[in-house]
Coordinates of C-alpha atoms in Angstrom, one line a residue:
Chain A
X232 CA -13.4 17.7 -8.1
X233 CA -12.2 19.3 -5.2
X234 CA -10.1 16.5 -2.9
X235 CA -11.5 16.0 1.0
X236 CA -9.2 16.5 3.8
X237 CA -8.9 14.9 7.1
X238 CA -9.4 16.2 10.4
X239 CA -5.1 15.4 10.5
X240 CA -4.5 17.9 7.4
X241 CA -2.7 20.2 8.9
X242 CA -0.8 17.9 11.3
X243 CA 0.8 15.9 8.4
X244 CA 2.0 19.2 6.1
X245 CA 3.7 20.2 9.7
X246 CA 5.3 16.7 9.7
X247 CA 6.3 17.2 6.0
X248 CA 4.6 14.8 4.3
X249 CA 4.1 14.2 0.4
X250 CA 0.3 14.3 -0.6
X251 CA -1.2 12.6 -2.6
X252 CA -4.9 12.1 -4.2
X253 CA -6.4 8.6 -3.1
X254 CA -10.1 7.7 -3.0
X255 CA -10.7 11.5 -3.3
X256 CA -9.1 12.8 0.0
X257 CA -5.8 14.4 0.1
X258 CA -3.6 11.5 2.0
X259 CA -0.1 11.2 2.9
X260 CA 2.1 8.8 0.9
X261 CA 4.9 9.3 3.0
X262 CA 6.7 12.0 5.6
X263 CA 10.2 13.0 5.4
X264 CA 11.6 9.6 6.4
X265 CA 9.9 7.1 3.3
X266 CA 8.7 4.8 2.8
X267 CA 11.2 2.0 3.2
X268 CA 11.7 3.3 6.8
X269 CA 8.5 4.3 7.9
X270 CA 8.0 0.4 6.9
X271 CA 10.5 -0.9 8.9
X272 CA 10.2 1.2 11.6
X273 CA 6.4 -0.1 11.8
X274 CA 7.8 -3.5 11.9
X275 CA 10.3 -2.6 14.9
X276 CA 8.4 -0.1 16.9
X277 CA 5.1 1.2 16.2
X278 CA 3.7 3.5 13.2
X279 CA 1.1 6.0 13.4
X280 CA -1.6 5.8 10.5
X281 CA -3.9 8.2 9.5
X282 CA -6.7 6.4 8.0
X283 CA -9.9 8.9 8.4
X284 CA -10.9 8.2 4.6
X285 CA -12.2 5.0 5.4
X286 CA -16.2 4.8 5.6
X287 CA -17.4 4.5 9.5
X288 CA -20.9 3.5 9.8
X289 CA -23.2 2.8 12.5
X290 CA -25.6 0.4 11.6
X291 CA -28.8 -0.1 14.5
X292 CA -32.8 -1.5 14.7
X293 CA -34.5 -4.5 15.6
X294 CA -33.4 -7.7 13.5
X295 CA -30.4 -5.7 12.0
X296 CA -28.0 -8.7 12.7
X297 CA -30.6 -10.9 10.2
X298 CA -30.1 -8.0 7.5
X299 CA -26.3 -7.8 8.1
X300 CA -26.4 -11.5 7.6
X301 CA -27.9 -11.5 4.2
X302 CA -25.0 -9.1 2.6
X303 CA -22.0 -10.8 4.0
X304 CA -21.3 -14.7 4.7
X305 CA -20.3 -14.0 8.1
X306 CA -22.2 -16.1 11.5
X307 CA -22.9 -12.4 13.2
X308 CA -25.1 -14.1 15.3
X309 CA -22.2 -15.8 17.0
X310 CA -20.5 -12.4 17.1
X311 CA -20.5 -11.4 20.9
X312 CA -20.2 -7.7 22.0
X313 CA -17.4 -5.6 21.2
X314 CA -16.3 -8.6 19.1
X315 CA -15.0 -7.8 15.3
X316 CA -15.2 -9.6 12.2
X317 CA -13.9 -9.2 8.7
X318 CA -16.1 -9.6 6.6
X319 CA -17.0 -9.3 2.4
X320 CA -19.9 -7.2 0.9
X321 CA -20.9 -9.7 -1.9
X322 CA -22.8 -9.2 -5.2
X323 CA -24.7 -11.8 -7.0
X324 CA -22.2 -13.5 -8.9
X325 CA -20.2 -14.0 -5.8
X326 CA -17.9 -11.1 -6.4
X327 CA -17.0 -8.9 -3.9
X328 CA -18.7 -5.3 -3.3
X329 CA -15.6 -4.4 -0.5
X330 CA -14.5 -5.4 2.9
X331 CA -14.7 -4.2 5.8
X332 CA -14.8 -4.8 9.4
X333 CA -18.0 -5.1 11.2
X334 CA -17.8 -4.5 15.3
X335 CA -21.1 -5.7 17.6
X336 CA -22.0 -2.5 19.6
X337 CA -24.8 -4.2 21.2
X338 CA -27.9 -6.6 20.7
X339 CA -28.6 -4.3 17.7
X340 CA -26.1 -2.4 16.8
X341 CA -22.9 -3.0 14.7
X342 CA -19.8 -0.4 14.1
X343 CA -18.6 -0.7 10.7
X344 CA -15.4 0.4 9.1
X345 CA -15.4 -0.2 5.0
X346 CA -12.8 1.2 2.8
X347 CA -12.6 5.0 1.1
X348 CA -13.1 4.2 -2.2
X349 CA -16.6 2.3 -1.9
X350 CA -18.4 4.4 0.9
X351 CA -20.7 6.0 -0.8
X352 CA -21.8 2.9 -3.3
X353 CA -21.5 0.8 0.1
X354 CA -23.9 2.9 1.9
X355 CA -26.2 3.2 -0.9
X356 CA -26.7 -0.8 -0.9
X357 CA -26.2 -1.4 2.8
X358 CA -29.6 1.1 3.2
X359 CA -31.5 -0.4 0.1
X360 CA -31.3 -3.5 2.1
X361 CA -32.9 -2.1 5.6
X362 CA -36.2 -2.8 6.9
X363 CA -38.5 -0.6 8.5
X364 CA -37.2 0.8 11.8
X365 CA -33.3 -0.1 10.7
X366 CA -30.8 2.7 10.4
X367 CA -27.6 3.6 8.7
X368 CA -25.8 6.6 10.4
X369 CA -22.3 7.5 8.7
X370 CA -19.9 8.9 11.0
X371 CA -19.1 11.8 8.4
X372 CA -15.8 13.3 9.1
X373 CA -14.9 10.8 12.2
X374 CA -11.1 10.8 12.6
X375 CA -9.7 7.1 12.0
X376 CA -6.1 6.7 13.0
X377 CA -4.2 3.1 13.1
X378 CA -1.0 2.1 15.8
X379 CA 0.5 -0.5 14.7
X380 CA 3.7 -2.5 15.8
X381 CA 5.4 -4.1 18.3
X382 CA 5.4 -1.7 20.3
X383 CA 1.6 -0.1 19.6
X384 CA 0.8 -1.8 22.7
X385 CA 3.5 -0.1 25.1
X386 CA 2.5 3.0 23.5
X387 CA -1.6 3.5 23.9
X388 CA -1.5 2.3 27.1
X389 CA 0.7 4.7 28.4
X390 CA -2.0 6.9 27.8
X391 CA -5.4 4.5 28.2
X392 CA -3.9 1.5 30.3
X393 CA -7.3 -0.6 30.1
X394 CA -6.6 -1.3 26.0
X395 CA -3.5 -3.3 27.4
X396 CA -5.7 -6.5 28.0
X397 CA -7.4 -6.0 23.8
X398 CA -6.6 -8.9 22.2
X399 CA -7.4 -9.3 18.9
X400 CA -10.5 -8.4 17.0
X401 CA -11.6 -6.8 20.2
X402 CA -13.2 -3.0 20.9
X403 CA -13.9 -1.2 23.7
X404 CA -15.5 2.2 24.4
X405 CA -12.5 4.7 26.3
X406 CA -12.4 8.0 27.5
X407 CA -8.9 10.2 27.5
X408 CA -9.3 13.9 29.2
X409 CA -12.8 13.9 28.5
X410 CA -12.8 12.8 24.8
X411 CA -14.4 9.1 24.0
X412 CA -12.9 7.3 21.8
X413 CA -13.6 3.7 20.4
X414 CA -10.5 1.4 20.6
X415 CA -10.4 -2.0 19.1
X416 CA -7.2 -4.4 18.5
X417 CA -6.9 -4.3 14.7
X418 CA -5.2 -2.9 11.7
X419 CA -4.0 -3.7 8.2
X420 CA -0.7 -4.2 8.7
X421 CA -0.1 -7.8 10.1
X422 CA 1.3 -5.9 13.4
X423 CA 0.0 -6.2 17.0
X424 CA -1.8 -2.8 16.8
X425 CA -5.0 -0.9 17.2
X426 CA -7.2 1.4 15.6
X427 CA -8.9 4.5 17.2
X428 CA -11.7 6.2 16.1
X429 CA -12.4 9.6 17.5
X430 CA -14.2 12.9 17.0
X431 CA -12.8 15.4 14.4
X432 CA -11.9 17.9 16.9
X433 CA -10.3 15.3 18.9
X434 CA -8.2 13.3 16.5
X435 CA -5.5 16.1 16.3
X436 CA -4.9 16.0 20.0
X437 CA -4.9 12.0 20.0
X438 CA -2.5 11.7 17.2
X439 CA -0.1 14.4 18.7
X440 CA 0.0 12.5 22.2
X441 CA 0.5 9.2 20.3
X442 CA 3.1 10.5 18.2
X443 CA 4.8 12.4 20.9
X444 CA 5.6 8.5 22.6
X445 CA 9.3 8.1 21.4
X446 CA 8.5 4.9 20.2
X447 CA 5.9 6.5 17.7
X448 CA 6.8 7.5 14.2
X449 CA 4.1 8.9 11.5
X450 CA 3.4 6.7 8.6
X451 CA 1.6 7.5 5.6
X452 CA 0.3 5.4 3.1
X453 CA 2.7 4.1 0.7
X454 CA 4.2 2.1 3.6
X455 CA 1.2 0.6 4.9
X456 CA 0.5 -0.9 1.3
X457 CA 3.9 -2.3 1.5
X458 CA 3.4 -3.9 5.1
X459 CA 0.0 -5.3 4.3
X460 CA 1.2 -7.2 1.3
X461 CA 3.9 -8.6 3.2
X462 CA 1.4 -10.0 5.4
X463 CA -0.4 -11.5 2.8
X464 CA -3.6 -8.8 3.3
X465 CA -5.6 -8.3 -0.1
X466 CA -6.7 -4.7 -0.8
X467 CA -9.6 -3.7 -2.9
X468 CA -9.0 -2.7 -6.1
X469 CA -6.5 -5.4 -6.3
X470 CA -7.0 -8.5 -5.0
X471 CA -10.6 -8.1 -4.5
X472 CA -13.4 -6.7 -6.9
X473 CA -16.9 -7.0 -8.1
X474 CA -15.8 -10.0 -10.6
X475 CA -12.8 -11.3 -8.0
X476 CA -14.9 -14.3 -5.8
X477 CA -13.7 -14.9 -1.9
X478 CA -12.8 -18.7 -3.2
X479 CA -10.6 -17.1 -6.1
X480 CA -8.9 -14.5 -3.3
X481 CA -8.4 -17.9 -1.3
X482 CA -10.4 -16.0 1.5
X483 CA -12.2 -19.6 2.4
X484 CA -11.7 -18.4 6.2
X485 CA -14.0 -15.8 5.4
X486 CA -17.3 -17.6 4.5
X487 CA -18.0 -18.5 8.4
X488 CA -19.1 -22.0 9.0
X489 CA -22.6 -21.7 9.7
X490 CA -22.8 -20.2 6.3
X491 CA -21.5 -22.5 4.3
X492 CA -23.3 -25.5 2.6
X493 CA -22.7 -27.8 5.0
X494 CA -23.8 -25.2 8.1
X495 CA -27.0 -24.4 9.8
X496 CA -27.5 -20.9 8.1
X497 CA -26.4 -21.8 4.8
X498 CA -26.6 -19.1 2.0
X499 CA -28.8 -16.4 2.2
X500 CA -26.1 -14.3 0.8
X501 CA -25.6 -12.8 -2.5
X502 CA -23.8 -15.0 -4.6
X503 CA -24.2 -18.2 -2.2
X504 CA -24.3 -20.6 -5.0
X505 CA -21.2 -19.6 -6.7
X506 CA -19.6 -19.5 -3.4
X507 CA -20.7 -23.1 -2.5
X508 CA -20.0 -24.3 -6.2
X509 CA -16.3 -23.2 -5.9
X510 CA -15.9 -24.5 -2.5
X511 CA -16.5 -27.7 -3.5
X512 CA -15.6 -27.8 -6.8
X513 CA -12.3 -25.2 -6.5
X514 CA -11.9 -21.9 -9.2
X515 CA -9.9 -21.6 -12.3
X516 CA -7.8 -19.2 -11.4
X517 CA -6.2 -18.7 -7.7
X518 CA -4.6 -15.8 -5.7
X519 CA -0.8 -16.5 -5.0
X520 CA 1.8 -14.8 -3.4
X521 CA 5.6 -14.6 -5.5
X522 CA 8.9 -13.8 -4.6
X523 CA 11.3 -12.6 -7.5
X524 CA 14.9 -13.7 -7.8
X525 CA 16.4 -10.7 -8.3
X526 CA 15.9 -7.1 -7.1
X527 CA 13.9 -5.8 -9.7
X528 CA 10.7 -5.5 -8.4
X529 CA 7.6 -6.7 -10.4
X530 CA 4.1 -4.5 -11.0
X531 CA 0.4 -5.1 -10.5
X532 CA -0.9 -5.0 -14.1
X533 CA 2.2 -7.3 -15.2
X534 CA 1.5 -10.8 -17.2
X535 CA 2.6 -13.8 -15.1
X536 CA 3.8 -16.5 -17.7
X537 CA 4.7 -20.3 -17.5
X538 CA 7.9 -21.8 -18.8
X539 CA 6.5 -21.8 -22.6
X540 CA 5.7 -18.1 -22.3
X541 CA 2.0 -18.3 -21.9
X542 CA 0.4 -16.1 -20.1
X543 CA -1.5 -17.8 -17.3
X544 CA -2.0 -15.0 -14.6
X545 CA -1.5 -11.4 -14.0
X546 CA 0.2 -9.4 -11.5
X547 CA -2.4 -7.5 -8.4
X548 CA 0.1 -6.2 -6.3
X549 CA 3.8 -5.6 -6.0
X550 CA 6.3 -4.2 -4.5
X551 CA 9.7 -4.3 -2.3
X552 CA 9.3 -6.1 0.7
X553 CA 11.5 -4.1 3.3
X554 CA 11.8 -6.7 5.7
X555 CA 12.4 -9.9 3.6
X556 CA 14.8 -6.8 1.5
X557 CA 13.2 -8.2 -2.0
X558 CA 10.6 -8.0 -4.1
X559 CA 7.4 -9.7 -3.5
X560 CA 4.0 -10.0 -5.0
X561 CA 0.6 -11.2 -5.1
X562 CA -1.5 -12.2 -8.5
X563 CA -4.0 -14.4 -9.8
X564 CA -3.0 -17.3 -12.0
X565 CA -4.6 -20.5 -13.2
X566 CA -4.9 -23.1 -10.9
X567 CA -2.5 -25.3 -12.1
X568 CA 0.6 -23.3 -11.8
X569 CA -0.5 -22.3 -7.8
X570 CA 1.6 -24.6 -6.2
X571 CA 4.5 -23.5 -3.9
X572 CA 7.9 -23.6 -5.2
X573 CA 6.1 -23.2 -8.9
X574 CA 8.7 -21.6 -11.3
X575 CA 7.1 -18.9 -13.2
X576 CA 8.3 -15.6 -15.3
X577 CA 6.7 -12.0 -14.9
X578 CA 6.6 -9.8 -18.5
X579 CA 8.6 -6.8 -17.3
X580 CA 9.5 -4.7 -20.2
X581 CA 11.0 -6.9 -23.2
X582 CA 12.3 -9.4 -20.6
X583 CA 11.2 -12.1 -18.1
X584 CA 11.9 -12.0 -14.6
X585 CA 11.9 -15.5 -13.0
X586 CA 9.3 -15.9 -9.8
X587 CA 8.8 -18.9 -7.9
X588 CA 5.3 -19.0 -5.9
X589 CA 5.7 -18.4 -2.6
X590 CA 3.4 -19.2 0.9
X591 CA 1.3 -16.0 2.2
X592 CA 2.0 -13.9 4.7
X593 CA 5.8 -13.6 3.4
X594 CA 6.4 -12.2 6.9
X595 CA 4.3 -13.7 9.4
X596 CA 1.5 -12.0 11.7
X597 CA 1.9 -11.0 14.9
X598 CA -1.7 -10.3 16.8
X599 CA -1.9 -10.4 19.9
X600 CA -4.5 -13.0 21.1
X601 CA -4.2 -13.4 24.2
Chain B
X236 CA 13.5 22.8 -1.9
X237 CA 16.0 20.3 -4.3
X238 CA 19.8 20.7 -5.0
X239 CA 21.1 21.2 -7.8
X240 CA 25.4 21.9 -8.8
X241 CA 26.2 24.9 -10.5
X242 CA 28.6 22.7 -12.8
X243 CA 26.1 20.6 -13.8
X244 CA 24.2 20.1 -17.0
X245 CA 20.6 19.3 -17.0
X246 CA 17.7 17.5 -19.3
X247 CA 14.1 18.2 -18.8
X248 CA 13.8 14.8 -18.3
X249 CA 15.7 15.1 -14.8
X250 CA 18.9 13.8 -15.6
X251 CA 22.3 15.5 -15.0
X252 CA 25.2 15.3 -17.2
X253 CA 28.7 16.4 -15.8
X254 CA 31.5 17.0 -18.7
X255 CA 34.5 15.4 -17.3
X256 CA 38.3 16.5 -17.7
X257 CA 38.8 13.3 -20.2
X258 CA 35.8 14.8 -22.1
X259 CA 33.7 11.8 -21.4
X260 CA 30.2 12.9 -19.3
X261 CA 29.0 11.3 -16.1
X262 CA 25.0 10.9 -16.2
X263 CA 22.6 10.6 -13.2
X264 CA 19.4 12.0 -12.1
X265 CA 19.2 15.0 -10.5
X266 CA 18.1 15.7 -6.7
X267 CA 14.7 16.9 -7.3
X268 CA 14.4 13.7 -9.6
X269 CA 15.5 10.7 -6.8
X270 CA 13.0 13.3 -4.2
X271 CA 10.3 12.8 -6.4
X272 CA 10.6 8.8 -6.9
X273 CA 11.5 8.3 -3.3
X274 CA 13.3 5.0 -1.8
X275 CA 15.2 3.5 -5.3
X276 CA 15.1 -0.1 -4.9
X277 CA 16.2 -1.1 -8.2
X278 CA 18.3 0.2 -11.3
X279 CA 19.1 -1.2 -14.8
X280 CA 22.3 0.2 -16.1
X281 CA 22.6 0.4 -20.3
X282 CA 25.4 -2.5 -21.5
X283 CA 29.1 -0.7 -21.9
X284 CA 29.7 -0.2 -25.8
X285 CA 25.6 0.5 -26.2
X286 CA 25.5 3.4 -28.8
X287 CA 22.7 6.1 -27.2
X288 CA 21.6 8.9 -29.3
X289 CA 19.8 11.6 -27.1
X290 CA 16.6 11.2 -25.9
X291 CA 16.8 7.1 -26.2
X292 CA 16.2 4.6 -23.2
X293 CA 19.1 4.2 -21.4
X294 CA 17.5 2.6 -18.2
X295 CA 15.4 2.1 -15.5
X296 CA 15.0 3.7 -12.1
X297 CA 12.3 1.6 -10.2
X298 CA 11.1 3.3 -6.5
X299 CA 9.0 1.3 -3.8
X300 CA 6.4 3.7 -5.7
X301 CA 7.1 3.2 -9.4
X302 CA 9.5 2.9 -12.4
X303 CA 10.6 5.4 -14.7
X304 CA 12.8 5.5 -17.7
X305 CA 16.2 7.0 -17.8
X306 CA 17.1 9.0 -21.0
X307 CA 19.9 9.8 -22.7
X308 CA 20.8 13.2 -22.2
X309 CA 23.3 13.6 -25.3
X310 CA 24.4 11.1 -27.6
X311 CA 27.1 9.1 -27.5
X312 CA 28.9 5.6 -26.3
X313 CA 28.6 3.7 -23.0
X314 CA 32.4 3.8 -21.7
X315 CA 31.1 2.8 -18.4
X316 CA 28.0 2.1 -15.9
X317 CA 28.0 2.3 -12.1
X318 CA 27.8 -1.5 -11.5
X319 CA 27.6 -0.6 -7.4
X320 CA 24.2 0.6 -8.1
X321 CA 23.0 -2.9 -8.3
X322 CA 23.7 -3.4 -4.6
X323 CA 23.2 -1.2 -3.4
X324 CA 20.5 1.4 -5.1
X325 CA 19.9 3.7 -2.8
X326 CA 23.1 5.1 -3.5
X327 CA 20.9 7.6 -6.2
X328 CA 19.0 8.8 -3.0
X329 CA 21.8 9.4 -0.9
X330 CA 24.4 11.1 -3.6
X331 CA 22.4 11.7 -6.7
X332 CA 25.1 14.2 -8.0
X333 CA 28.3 11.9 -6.9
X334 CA 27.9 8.1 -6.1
X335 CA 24.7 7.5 -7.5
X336 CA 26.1 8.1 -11.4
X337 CA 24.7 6.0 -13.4
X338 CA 26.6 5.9 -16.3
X339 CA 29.1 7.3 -18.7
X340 CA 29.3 8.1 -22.4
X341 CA 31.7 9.2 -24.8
X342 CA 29.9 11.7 -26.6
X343 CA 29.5 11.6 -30.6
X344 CA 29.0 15.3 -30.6
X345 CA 30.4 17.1 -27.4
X346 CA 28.4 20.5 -28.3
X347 CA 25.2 18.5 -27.6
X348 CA 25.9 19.4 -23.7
X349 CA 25.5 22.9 -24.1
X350 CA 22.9 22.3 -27.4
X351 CA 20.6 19.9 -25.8
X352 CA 20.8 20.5 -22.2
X353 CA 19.9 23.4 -19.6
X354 CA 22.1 25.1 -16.9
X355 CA 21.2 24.6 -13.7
X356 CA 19.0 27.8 -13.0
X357 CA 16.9 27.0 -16.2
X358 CA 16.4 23.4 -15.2
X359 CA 15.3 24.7 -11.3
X360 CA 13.1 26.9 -12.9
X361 CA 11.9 24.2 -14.8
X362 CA 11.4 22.0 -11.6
X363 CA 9.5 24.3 -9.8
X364 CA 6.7 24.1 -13.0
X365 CA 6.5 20.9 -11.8
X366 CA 5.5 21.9 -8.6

């Protein structure tokens, strides 16, 4: 199969990226730079991310907030324009279909923004679910690009000064030289940031003027992996799948109130009574973060073992943490060894690295909240 | 488009070999190699004294990306590893071909340079199959 391209194809080749196949687009794992510093310089000043693979869906009809409601446990109701939300596509055993972010465009209307890899099975389910007069429409080929850092702020509103005053989980609807372009205060890398979404044609011109702020350096993939695991962000595929619950990913904050047991719109999602079971009751096994005690660095896929050698856990993501300068990880292990400070071992080739569970995000977020 | 040293030795498996004055030869991975991996963050160094014949796990090169294995090039002994690699791994990005050595052996069979290994125009033709 033949790999899809961005509309920022041509932009990253001239920036000398590497490329690399992911989720069936051609993507860049990193420019000239790598990833280490395109990491830290995210963390100092502010990276430019193309991220046009993701799904971008427009979602619009009368009583599509109730239908929304019944695929994710989120209170959308409570959701107030230009207002975002993560929130979990759940199956019935409580697992999780993806994530994504869902934006309220208006009374009936929601912008949503749901990873590469799933877009196709997530449309697929998201329109089995309408009701007569609802609509999916996918922005097909929509440029998606994410600023993030300290200085992402500085930087877009040199160019658009009203997306000074975002704060967090907030959108608005912007205009540069004629092209529109939908702003919100996001992003995926525990930064103060933002995330643009634009026309193809436009997304070139957008990227160039963002990138050509001297704060501004391109970013590609392998670095925002590293910065969202430092903050503690799961990714699906790793820390979230169709047999990986919410309660299990500890992702309690993401099963809003009003849906809960307890709330006034309880349930009605798939999986609600698995949900509600482990909230109460708690899950065998539990997402943790690790640090290793040495510089090797430890791999998703890797058995996490007690101090008798058992295995009680495996490795979902790993890698060097730039700005802590060590190795850091998340996995899921049983229950009983998910305490901080808890001395494990990771199975790295013939030998046992000592790990000791550590508190998420290992580098604390930054959003700007007002 | 990689560097590679005219002097230099190479395997297919991307490491250099370097046949010094003493007769002992200096091992490493080659530039096109430490490009491909990216940032090194980490290395594992075979023990001094470790009897290698070629071809057998000598080490580990782990990138932000992923981990490969270093191979032996040629047989031979472990006479000595590049111990500043622990600190300070991105040594191998910086100077594949000088400071980022990785280790050295005294070989059993010193013909095995020119037996086992390619010259440095074979081994860039051989990196730009890769490609």
């Amino acid at each position: 199969m033949s790999l899809k391209h961005t509309p920022l194809d041509s932009l990253h080749r001239e920036l000398g990226a590497r490329m690399v196949p992911f989720a069936g687009y051609d993507m860049p794992v990193q420019y000239s730079k790598g990833i280490i510093a395109e990491h830290r310089h995210t963390r100092e000043h502010a990276g430019l991310f193309d991220v046009s693979h993701m799904g971008q869906f427009i979602l619009e009809g009368p009583g599509i907030t109730e239908t929304l409601e019944s695929l994710v446990p989120v209170d959308l109701q409570a959701l107030g324009e230009h207002r975002q939300s993560y929130a979990l596509l759940t199956n019935d055993e409580g697992g999780v279909r993806d994530d994504l972010i869902i934006t309220r465009w208006g009374a009936h209307a929601f912008f949503l923004v749901v990873n590469a890899s799933c877009k196709a099975q997530d449309r697929t389910w998201i329109e089995s679910n309408l009701s007569a007069g609802q609509s999916l429409r996918e922005l097909d080929g929509q440029g998606l690009l994410a600023l993030q850092g300290p200085r992402a702020r500085d930087v877009l509103s040199s160019l658009l000064p009203e997306t000074a005053a975002l704060t967090f989980l907030q959108g608005a609807h912007c205009e540069l030289d004629g092209m529109p372009v939908y702003v919100t205060c996001s992003g995926y890398t525990g930064e103060d940031g933002y995330e643009l979404s634009m026309a193809a044609e436009h997304t070139g011109i957008f990227a160039r003027k963002l990138l050509s702020h001297e704060a501004t350096e391109p970013v590609g993939l392998g670095a925002r992996d590293s910065l969202r695991l430092e903050s503690g962000l799961c990714l699906y595929g790793h820390e979230l799948s169709p047999t990986i619950t919410p309660i299990e990913a500890k992702l309690n904050w993401s099963i809003s109130k009003s849906r809960r047991p307890d709330g006034e719109r309880a349930g009605g999602y798939p999986g609600a009574e698995r949900i509600a079971r482990q909230l109460s009751e708690g899950t065998a096994r539990v997402r943790i973060g690790m640090r290793v005690l040495g510089k090797r660095p430890v791999r998703e896929g890797q058995e996490v073992l007690n101090g008798d050698g058992e295995v009680v856990g495996v490795i979902t993501s790993g890698a060097y943490a730039a700005t802590v300068d060590a190795p850091i990880a998340m996995a899921f292990v049983d229950s009983a060894y998910a305490a901080l400070d808890t001395e494990l071992g990771v199975y790295v080739r013939g030998k046992t690295l000592p790990v000791v569970v550590c508190k998420l995000p290992v580098v604390p977020q930054r959003y700007y909240r007002g | 488009m990689s560097q590679v040293l005219p002097e230099l030795r190479f395997a297919r498996s991307h490491e250099w070999a370097r046949v010094e004055d003493d007769g002992t030869v200096t091992v490493g991975i080659s530039d096109h190699a430490q490009e491909a991996l990216g940032d090194v963050v980490f290395v594992e160094l075979p023990d001094e004294g470790a009897e290698l014949a070629a071809g057998d796990e000598a080490g580990v090169v782990e990138s932000v990306k992923a981990a490969s294995d270093i191979y032996a090039p040629i047989s031979g002994t472990v006479v000595a590893v590049n111990s500043a690699l622990e600190d300070a791994p991105e040594t191998v990005n910086g100077d594949p071909y000088h400071d980022g050595w990785f280790f050295r052996l005294q070989p059993h069979d010193s013909d095995e340079v020119q037996s086992l290994l390619m010259d440095a125009e074979a081994y860039q033709a051989h990196c730009a199959e890769d490609e």
